[in-house]
Backbone as numpy.savetxt, mean C-alpha at the origin, in Angstrom:
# Nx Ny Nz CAx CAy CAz Cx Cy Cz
15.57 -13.20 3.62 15.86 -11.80 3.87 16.31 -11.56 5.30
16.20 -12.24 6.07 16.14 -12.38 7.54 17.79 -12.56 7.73
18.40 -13.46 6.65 19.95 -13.66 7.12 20.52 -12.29 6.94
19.96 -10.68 6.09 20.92 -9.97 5.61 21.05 -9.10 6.72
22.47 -8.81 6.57 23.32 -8.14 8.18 22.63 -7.05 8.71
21.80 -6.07 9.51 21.50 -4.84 10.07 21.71 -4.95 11.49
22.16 -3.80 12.09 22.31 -3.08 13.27 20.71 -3.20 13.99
20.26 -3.43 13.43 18.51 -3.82 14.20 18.13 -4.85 15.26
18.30 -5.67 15.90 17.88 -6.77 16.54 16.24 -7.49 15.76
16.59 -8.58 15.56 15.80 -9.06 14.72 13.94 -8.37 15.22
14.24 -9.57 16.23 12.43 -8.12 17.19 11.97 -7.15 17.12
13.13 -6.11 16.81 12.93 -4.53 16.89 12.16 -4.60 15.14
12.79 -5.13 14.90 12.50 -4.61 12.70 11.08 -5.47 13.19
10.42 -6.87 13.39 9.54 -7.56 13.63 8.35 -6.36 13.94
8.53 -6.16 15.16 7.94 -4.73 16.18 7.53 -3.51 15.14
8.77 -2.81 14.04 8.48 -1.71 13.69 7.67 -2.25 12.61
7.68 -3.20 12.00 6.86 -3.55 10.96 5.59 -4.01 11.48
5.13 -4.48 12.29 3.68 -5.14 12.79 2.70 -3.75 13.37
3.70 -2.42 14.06 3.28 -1.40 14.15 2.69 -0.42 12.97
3.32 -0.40 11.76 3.55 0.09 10.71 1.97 -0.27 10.20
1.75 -1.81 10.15 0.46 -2.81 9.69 -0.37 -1.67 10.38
-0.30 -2.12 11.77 -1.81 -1.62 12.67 -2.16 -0.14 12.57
-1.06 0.65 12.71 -1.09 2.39 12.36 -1.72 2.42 11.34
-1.69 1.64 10.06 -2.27 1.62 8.32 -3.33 1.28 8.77
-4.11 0.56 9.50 -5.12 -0.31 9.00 -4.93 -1.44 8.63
-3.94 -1.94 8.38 -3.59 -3.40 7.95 -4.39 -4.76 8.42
-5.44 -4.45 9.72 -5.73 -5.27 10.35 -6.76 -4.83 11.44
-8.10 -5.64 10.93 -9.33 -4.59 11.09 -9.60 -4.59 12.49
-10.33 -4.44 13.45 -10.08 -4.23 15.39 -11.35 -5.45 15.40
-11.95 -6.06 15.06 -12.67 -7.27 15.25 -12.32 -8.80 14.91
-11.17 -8.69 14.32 -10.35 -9.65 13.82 -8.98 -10.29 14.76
-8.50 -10.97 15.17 -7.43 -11.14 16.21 -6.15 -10.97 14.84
-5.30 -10.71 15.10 -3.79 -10.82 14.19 -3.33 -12.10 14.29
-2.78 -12.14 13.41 -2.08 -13.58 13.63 -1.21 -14.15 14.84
-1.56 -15.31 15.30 -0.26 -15.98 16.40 0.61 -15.91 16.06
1.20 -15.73 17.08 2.87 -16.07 17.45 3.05 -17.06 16.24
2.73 -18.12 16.04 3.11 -19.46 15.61 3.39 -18.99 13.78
2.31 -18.23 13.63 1.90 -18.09 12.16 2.66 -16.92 11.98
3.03 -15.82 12.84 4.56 -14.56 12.60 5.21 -15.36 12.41
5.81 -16.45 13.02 7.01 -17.32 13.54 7.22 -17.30 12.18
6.51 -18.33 11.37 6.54 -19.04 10.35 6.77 -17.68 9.37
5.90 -16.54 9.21 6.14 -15.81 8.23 7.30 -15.09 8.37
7.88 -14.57 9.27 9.08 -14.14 9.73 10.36 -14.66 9.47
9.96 -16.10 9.28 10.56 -17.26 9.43 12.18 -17.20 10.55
11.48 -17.17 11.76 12.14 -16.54 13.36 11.26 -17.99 13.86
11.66 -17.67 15.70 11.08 -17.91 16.22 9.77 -17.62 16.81
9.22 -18.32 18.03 8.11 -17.97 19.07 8.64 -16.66 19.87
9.78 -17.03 19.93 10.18 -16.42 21.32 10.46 -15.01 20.99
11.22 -14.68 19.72 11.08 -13.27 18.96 10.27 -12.76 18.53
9.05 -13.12 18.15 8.08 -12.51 17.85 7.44 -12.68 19.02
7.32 -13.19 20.38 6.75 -12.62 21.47 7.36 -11.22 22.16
8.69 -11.27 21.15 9.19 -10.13 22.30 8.77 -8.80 21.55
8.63 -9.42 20.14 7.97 -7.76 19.41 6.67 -7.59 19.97
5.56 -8.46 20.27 4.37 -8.20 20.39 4.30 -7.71 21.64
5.07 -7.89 22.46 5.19 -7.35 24.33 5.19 -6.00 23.91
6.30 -5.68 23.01 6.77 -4.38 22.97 5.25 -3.59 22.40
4.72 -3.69 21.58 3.14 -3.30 20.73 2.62 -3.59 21.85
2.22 -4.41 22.98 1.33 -4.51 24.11 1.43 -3.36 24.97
2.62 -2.96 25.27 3.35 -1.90 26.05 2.92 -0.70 25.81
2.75 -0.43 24.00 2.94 0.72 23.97 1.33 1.12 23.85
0.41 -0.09 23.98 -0.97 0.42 23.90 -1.67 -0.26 22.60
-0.68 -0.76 21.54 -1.35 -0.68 20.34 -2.21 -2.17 20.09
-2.04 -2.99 21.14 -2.83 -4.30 20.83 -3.11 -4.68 22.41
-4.05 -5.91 22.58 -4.45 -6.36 23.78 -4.47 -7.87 23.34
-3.64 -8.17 24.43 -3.47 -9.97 24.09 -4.00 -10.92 25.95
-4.77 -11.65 25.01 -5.63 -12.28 26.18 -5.51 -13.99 25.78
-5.29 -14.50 26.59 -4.88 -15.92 26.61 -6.51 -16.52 26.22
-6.46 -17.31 25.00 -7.58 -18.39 24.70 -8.56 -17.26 23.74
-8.69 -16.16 23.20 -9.05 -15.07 22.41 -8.14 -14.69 21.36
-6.47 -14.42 22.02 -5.80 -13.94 20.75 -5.08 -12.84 21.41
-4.83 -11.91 19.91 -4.42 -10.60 20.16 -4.67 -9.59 19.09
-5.78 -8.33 19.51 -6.55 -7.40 19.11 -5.81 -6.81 18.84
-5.79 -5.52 17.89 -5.85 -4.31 17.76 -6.82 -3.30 18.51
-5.62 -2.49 19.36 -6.96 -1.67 20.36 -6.30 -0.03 20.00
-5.94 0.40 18.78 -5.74 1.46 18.84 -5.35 2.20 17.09
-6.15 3.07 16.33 -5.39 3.47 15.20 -4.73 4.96 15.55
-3.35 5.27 14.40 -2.83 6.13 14.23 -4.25 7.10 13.97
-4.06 8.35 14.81 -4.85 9.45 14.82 -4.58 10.01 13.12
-5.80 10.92 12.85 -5.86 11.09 11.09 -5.40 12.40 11.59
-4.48 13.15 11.25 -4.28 15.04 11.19 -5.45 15.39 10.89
-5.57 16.21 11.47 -6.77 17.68 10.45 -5.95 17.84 9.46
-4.37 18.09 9.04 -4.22 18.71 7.92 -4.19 17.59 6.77
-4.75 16.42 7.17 -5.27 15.65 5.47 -6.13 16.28 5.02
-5.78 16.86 3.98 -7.04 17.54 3.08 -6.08 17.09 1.42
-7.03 17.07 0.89 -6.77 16.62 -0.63 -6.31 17.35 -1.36
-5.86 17.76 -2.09 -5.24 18.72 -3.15 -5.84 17.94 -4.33
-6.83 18.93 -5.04 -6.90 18.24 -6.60 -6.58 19.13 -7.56
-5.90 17.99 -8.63 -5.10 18.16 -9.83 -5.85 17.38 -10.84
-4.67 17.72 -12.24 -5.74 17.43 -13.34 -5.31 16.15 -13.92
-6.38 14.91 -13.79 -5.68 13.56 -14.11 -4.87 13.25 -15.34
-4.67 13.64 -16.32 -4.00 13.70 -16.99 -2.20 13.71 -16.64
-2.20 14.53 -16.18 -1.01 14.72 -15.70 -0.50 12.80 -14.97
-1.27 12.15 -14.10 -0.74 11.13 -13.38 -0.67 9.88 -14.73
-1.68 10.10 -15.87 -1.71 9.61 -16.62 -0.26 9.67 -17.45
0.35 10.71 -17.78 1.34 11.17 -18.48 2.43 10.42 -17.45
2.56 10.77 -15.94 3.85 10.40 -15.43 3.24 8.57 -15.57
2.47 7.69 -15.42 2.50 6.03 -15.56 3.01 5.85 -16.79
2.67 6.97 -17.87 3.25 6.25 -19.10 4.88 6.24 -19.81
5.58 7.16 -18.80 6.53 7.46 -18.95 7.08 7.00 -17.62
6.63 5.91 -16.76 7.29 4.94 -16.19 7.46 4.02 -16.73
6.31 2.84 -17.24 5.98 2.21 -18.01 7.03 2.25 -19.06
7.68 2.96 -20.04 8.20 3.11 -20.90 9.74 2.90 -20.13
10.54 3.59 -19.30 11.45 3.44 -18.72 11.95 2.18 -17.86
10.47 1.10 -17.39 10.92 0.16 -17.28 10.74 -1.03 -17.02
10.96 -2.10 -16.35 10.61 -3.30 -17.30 9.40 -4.23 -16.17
8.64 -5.11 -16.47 7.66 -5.32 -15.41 8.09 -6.83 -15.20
7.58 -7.18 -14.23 7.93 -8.77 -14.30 6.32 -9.28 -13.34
5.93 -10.36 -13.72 4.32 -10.57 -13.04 4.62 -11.35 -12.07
4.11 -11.33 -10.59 4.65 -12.32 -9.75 3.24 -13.35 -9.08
2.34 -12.54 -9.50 1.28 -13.15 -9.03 -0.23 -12.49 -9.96
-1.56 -13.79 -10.20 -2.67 -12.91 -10.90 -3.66 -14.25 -10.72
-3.99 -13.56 -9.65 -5.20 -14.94 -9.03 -6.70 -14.06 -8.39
-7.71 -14.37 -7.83 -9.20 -13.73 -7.69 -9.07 -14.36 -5.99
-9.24 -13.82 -5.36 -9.53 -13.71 -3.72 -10.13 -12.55 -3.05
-9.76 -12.21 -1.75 -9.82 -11.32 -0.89 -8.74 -10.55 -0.70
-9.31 -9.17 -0.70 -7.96 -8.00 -0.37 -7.73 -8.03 0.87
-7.16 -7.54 1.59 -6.82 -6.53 2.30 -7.74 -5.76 3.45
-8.15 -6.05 4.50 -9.38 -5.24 5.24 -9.54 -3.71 4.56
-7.97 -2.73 4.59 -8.11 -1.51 4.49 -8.58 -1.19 3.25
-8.20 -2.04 1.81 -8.99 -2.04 0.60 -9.98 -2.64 0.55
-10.73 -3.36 0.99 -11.99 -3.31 1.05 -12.66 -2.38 1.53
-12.03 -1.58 2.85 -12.38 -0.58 2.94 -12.96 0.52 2.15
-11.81 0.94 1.31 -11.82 2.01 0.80 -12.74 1.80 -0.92
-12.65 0.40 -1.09 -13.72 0.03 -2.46 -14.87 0.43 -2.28
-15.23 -0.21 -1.12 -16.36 0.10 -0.21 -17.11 -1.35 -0.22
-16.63 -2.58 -0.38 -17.24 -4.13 -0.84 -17.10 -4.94 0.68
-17.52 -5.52 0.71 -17.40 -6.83 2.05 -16.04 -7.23 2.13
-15.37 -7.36 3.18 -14.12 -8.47 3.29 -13.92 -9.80 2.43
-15.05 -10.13 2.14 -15.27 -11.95 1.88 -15.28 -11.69 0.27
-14.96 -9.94 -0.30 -15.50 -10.10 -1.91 -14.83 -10.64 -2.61
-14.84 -11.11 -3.84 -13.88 -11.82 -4.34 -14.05 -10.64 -5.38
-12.19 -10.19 -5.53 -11.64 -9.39 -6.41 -10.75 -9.95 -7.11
-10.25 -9.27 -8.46 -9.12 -10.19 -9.12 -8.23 -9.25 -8.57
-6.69 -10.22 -8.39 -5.37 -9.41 -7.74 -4.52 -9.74 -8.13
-3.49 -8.63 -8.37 -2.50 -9.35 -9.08 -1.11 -8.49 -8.15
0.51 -8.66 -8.44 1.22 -7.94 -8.04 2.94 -8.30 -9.17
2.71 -7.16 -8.96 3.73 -6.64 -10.02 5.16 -6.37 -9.51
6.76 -7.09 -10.09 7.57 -5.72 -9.83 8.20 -4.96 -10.49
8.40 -3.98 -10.73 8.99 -2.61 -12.09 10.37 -3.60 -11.65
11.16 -2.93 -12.74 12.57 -3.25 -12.87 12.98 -2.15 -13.40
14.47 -1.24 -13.11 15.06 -0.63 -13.38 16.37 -0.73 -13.56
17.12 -0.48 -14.69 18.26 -0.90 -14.59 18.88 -2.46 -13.92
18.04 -3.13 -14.48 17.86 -4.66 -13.54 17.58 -5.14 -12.80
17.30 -3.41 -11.17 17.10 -3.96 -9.87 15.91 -3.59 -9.84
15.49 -4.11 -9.11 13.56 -4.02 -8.13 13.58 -2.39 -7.99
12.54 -1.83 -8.58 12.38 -0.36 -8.57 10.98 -0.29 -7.68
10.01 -1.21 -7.87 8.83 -0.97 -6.89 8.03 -2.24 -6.99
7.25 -2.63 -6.04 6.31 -3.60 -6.02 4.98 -3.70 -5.49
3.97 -3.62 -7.03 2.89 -2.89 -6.70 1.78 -4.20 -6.65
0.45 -3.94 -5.92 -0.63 -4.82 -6.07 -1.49 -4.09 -6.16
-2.39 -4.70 -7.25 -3.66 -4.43 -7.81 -4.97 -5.39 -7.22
-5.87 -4.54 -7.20 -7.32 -5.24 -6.91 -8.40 -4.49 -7.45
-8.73 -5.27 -8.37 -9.77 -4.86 -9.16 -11.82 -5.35 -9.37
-12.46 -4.83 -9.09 -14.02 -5.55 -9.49 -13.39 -6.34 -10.53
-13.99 -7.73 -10.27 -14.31 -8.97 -11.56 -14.71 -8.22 -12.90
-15.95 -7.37 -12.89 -16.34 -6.82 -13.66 -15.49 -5.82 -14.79
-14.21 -5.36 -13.90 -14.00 -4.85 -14.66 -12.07 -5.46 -14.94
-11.93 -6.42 -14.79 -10.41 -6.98 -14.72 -10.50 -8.31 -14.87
-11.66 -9.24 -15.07 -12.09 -10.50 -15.80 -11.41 -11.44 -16.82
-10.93 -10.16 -17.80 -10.12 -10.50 -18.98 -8.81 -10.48 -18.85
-7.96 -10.14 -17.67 -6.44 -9.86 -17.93 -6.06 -11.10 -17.92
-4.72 -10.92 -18.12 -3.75 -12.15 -18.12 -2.56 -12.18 -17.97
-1.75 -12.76 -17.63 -0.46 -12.59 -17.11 0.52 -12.71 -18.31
-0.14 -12.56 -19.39 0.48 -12.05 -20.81 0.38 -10.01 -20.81
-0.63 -9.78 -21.01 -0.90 -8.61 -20.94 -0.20 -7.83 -19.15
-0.45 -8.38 -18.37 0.25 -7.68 -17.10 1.75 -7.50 -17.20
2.05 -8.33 -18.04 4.09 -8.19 -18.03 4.39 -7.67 -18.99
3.29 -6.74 -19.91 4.02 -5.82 -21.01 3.16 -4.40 -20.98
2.13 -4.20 -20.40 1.34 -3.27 -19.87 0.72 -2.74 -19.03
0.43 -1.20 -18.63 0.36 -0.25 -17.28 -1.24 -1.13 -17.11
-1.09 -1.55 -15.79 -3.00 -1.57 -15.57 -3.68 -0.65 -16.06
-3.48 0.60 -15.93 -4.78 1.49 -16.33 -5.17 1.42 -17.77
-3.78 1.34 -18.45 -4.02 1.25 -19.39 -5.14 -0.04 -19.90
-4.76 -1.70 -19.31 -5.76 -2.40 -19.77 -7.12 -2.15 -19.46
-7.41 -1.68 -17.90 -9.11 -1.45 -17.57 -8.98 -0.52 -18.71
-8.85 0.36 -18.86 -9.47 1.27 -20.12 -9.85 0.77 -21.48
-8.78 0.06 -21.64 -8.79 -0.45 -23.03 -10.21 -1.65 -22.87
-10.65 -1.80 -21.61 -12.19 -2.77 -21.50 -13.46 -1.98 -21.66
-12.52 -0.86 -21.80 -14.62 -0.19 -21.91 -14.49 0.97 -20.92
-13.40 0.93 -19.41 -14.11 1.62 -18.40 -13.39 2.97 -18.87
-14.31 3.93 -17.80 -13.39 5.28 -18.09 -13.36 5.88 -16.68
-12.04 6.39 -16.19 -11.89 6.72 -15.58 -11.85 8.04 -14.98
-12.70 8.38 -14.57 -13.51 9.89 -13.99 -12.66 10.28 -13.43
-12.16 9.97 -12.00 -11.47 10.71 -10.99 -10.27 9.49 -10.18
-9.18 10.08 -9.56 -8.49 9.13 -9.15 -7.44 9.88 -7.64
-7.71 9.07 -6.30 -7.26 9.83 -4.99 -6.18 8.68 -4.66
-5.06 10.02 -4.60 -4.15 9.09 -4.47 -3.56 9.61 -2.75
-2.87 8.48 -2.31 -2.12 9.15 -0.99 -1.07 8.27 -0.89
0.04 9.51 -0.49 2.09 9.22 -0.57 2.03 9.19 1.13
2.81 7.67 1.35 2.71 7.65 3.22 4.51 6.76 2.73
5.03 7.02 4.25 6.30 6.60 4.37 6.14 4.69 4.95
6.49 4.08 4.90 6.43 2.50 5.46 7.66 1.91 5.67
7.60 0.70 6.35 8.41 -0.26 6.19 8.15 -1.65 5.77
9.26 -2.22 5.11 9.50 -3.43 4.23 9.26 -4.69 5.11
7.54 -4.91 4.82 7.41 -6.33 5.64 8.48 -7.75 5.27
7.67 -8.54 5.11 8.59 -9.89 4.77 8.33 -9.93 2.94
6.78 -9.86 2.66 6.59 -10.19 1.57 7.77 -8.86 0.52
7.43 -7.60 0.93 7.81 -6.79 0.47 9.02 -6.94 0.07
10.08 -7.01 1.41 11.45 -7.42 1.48 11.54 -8.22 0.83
11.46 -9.40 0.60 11.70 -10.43 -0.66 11.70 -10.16 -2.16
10.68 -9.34 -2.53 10.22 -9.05 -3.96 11.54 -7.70 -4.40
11.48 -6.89 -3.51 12.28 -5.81 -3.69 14.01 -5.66 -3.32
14.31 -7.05 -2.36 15.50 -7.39 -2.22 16.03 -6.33 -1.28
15.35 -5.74 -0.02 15.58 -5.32 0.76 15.57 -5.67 2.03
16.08 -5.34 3.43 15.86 -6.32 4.42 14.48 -5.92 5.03
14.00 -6.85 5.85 12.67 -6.78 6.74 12.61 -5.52 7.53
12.12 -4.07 7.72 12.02 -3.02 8.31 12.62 -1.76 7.13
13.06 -2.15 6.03 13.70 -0.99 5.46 12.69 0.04 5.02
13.26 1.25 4.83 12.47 2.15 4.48 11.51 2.07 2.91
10.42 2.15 2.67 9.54 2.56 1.52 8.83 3.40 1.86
8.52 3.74 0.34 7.76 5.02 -0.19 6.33 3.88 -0.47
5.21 4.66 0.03 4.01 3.64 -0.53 3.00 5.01 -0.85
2.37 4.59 -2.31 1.59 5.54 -2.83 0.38 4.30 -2.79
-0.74 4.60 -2.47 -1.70 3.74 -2.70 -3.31 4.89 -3.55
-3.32 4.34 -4.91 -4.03 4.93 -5.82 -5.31 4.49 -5.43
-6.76 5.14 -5.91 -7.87 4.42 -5.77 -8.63 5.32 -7.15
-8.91 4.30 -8.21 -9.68 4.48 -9.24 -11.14 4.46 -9.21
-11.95 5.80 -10.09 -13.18 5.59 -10.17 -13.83 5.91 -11.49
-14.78 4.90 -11.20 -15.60 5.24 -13.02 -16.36 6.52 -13.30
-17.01 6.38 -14.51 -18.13 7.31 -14.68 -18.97 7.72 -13.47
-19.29 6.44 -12.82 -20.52 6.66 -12.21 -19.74 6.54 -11.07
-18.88 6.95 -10.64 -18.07 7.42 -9.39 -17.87 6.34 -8.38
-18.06 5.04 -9.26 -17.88 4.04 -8.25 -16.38 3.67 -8.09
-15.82 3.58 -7.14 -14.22 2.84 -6.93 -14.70 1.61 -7.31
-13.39 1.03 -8.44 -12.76 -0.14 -9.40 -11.85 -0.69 -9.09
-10.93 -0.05 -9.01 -9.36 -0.58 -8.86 -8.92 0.32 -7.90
-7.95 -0.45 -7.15 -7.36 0.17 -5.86 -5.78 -0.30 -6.09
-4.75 0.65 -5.88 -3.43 0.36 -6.42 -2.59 0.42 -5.23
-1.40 -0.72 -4.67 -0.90 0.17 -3.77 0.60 -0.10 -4.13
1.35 0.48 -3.99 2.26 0.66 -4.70 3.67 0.72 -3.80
4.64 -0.18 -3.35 5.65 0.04 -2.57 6.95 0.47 -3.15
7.53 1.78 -3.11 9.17 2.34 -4.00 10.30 2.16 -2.97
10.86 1.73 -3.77 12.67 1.72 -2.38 12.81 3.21 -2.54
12.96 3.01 -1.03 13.37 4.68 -0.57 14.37 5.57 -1.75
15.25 4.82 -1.79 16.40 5.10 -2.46 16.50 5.27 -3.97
15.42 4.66 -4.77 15.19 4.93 -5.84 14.24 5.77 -6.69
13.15 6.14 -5.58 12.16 6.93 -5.85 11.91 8.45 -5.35
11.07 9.52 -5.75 11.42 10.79 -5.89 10.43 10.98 -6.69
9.34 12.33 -5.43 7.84 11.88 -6.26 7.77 14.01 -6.04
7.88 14.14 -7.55 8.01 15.99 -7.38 6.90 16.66 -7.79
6.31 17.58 -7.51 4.97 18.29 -7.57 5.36 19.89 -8.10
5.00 20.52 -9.18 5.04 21.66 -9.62 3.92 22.74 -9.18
3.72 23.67 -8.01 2.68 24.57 -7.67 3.02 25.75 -8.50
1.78 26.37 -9.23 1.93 27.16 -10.08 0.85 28.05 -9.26
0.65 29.79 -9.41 0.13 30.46 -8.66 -1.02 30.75 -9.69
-2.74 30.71 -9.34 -3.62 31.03 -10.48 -4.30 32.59 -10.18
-4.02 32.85 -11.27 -4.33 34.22 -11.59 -5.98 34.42 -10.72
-6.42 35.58 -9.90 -7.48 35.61 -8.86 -7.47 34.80 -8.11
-6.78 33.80 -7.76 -7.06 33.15 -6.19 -6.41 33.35 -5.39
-5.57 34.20 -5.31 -5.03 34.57 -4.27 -5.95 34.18 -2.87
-4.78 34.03 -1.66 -5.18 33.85 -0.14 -4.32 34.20 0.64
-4.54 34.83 2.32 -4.76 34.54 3.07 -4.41 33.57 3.88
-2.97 33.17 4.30 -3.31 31.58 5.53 -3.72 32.17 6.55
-3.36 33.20 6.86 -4.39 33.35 8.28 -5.09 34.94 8.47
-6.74 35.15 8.27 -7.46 36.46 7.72 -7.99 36.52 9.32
-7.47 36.55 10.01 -8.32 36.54 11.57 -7.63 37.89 12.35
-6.85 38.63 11.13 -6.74 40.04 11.70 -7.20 40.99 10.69
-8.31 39.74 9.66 -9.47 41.11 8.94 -10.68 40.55 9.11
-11.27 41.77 10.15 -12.34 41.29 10.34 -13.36 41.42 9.61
């Protein structure tokens, strides 16, 4: 992906993507990031370019690099006050997967049991070291890469899949079809860019724009199960919301001239 032509300087896309990681959470502040040596290799660049992205992240505050230790994360993207949740009625997200699902075609690229992700472990609420089953998926549309999603699921409840069943059916649909039921589900739409892995699967270059929705499923008993995260090419995706006005709730955005 690295040979395809952009106006970017290879460093700069390196830079906006390793920023992108640390702003997410991608990479927990007690952990060092990977060397130079091991970007090099994943980048598949040099030392010397991926030192010049990490100068640039040193510069701007977002890491601290100390000779014979590594290089930290010393800073996250501040959360708005205006994250606040909007809830809707699950059904509805149910209705739009199945009428993706139907429109288009899956292909399995991976379905093996390891470790997620610091920020999904996070949000499961399990140890770093847990062993989850994971798998990653990419939609196909009209032939091309429409999105490329990864799943991580409790053993308990994703034990049985198989990479028969993942390339002809929606995950939710199989945890369900095991027994679980799914109570409640928080989802959040953030803008990103196309690391290496990403770029490859989706056939875009290293820094391009995505849409990333990352789902988090919960059971009966309100425990998070499955955690979804989901990467769309900018260009193909288009995520629309219908606000309807409910009869007595009217409001107020700002009542601080009734006292």
């Amino acid at each position: 992906m690295i040979a395809m032509s952009s106006p970017t300087p290879l460093y700069h896309r390196i830079y906006a993507v390793m920023r992108e990681r640390i702003v997410n959470d991608y990479y927990p502040l007690d952990v060092p990031v990977p060397s130079e040596a091991e970007l090099a290799e994943s980048f598949t660049t040099s030392r010397i370019t991926v030192r010049k992205a990490m100068e640039m992240l040193a510069d701007e505050g977002l890491v601290t690099r100390t000779r014979g230790r590594g290089t930290f994360v010393t800073d996250h993207a501040q959360k708005s006050r205006f994250n606040r949740a909007v809830v809707s009625n699950i059904n509805g997200l149910f209705s739009y997967l199945n009428a993706v699902g139907k429109g288009t075609r899956l292909k399995v690229v991976s379905l093996d049991r390891g470790e997620a992700p610091p920020r999904i472990c996070a949000q499961m609420g399990v140890a770093p070291t847990a062993d989850l089953i994971r798998s990653a998926r990419v939609r196909e549309l009209d032939g091309k890469p429409y999105s490329l999603s990864m799943a991580y699921i409790l053993p308990a409840f994703g034990a049985g899949l198989t990479r028969k069943d993942l390339a002809t059916t929606n995950m939710i649909d199989l945890v369900q079809r095991e027994g679980t039921t799914v109570e409640q589900v928080e989802q959040t739409l953030t803008a990103t860019l196309a690391d290496e892995y990403a770029a490859q699967h989706l056939k875009v270059p290293i820094g391009a724009a995505l849409m990333r929705v990352n789902r988090l499923f919960f059971n009966a008993e309100m425990v998070p199960f499955y955690a979804a995260e989901i990467l769309y090419c900018a260009d193909r995706y288009e995520y629309r919301v219908s606000l309807k006005r409910e009869r007595g709730k009217d409001f107020l955005l700002d009542d601080s001239r009734n006292p």
